[in-house]
mmCIF file of C-alpha atoms in Angstrom:
data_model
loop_
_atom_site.group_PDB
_atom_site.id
_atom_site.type_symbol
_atom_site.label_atom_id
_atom_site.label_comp_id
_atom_site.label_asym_id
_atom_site.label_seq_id
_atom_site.Cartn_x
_atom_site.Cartn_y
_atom_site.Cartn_z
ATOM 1 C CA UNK A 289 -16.930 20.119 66.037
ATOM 2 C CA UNK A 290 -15.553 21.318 62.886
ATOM 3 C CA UNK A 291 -13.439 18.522 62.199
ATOM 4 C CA UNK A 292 -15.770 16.080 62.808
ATOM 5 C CA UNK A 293 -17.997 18.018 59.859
ATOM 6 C CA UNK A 294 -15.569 17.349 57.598
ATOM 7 C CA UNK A 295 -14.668 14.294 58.553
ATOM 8 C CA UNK A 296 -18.401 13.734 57.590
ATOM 9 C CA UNK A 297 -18.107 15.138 54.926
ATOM 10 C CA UNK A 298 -14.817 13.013 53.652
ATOM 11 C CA UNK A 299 -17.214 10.114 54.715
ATOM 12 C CA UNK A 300 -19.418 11.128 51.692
ATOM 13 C CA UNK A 301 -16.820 11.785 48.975
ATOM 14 C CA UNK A 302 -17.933 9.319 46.339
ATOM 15 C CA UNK A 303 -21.050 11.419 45.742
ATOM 16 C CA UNK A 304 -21.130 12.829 42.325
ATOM 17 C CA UNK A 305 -22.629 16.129 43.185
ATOM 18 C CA UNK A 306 -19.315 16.694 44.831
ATOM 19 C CA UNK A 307 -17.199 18.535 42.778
ATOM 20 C CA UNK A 308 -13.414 17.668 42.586
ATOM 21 C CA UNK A 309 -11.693 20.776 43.539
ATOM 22 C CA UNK A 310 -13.893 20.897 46.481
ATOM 23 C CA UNK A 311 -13.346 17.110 47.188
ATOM 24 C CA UNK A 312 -9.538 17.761 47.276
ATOM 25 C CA UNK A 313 -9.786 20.942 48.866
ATOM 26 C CA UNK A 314 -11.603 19.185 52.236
ATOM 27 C CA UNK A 315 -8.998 16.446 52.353
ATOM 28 C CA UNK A 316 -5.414 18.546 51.760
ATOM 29 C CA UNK A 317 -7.498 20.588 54.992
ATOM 30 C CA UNK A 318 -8.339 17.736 57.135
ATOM 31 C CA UNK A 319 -4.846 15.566 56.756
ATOM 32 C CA UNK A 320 -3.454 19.310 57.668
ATOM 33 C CA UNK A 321 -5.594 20.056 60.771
ATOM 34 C CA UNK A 322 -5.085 16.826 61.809
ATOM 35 C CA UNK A 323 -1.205 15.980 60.777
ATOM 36 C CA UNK A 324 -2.032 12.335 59.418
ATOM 37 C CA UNK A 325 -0.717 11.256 56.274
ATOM 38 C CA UNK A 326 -2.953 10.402 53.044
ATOM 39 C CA UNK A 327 -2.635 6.472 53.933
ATOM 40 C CA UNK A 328 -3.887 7.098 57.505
ATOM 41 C CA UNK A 329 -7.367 9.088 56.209
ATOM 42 C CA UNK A 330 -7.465 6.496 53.492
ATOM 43 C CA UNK A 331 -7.544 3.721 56.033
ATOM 44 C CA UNK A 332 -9.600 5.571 57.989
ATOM 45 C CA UNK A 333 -11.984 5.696 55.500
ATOM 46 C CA UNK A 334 -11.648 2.562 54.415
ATOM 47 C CA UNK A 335 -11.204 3.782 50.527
ATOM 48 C CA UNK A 336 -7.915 2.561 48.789
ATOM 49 C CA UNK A 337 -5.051 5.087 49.255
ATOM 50 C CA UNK A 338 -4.526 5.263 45.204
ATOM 51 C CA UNK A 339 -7.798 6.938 45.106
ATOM 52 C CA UNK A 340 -7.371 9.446 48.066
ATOM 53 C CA UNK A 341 -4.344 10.680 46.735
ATOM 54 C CA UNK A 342 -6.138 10.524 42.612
ATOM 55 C CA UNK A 343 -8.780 12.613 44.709
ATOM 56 C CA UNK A 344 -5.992 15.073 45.758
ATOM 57 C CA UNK A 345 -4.395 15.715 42.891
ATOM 58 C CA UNK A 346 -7.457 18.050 41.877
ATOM 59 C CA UNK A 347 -5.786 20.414 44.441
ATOM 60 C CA UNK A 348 -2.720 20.734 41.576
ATOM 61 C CA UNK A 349 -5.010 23.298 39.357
ATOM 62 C CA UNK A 350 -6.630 26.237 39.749
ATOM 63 C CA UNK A 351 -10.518 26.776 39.880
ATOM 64 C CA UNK A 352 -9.739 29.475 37.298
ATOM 65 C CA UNK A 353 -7.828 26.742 35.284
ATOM 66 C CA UNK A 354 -10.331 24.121 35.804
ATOM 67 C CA UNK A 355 -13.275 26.180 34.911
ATOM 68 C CA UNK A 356 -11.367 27.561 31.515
ATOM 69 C CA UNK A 357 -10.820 23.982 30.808
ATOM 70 C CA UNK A 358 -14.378 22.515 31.326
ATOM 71 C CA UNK A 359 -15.277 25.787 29.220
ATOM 72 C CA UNK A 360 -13.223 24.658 26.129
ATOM 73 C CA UNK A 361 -15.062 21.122 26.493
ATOM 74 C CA UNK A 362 -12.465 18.717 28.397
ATOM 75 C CA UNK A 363 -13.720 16.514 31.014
ATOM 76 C CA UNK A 364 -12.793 15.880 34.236
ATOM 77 C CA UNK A 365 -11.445 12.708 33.022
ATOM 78 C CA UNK A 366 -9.280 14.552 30.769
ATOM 79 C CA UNK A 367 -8.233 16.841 33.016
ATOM 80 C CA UNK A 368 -7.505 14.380 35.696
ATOM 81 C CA UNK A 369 -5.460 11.947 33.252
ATOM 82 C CA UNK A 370 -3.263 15.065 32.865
ATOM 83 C CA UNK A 371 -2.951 15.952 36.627
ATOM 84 C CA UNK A 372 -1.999 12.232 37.329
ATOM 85 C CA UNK A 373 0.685 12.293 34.578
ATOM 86 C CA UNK A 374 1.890 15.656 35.856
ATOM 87 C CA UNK A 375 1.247 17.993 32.451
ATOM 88 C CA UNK A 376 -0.862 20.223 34.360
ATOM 89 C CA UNK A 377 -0.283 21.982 37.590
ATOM 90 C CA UNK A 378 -1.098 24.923 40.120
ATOM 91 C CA UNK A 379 -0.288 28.392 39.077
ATOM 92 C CA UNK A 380 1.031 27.244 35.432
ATOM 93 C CA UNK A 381 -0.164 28.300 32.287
ATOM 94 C CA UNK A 382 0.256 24.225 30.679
ATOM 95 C CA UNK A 383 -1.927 23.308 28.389
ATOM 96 C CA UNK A 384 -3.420 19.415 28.264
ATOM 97 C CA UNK A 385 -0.221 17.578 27.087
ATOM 98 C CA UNK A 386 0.339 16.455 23.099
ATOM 99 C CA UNK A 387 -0.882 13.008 23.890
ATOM 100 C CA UNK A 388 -4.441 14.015 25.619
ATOM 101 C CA UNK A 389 -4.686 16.628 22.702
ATOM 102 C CA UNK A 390 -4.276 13.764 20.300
ATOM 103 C CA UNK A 391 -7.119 11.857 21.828
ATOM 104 C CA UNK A 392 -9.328 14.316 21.901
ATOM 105 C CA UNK A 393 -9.246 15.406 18.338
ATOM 106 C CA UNK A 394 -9.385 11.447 17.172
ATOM 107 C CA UNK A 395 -12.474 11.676 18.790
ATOM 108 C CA UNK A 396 -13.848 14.970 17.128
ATOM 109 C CA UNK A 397 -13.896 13.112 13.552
ATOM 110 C CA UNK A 398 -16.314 10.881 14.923
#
């Protein structure tokens, strides 16, 4: 019963109103409980693998981390552009890398 809730749940991930951490949180659960592989949900799902595992990533930070971040004004964008290229992870006190910084303040003179 319980996996097939979150397997209802996984159906629904596209939803906005989903946050990220929890997104990634339901799937790193679910490929565990059930021992499949990130392709297998993917297919299962019938979303592209490259954006189950972009959607897993989020489980590479910390809600403390992510909620620090959102506080200081980066988006989830931002914050996911540095997951995917690796400059921020669990656990580590990394700030958003010299490139993403770089972007952002270009930006704040317009």
């Amino acid at each position: 019963m319980a996996d097939e809730l979150i397997y209802n749940f996984l159906c629904d991930l596209k939803k906005k109103e989903i946050s990220p951490l929890d997104r990634a949180k339901y799937i790193k659960q679910y490929l565990e409980k059930r021992n499949i592989s990130q392709r297998q949900l993917a297919k299962e799902l019938g979303i592209p693998h490259s954006t189950l595992d972009d959607w897993y990533r989020w489980n590479n930070i910390t809600e403390e981390e992510y909620t620090r971040l959102r506080s200081e004004g980066y988006e989830n964008t931002d914050i996911y552009r540095s997951l995917r290229q690796g400059t921020l992870s669990k656990g580590s006190e990394k700030e958003i890398d010299k490139a993403l910084k770089s972007c952002i303040s270009k930006l704040e003179v317009f």
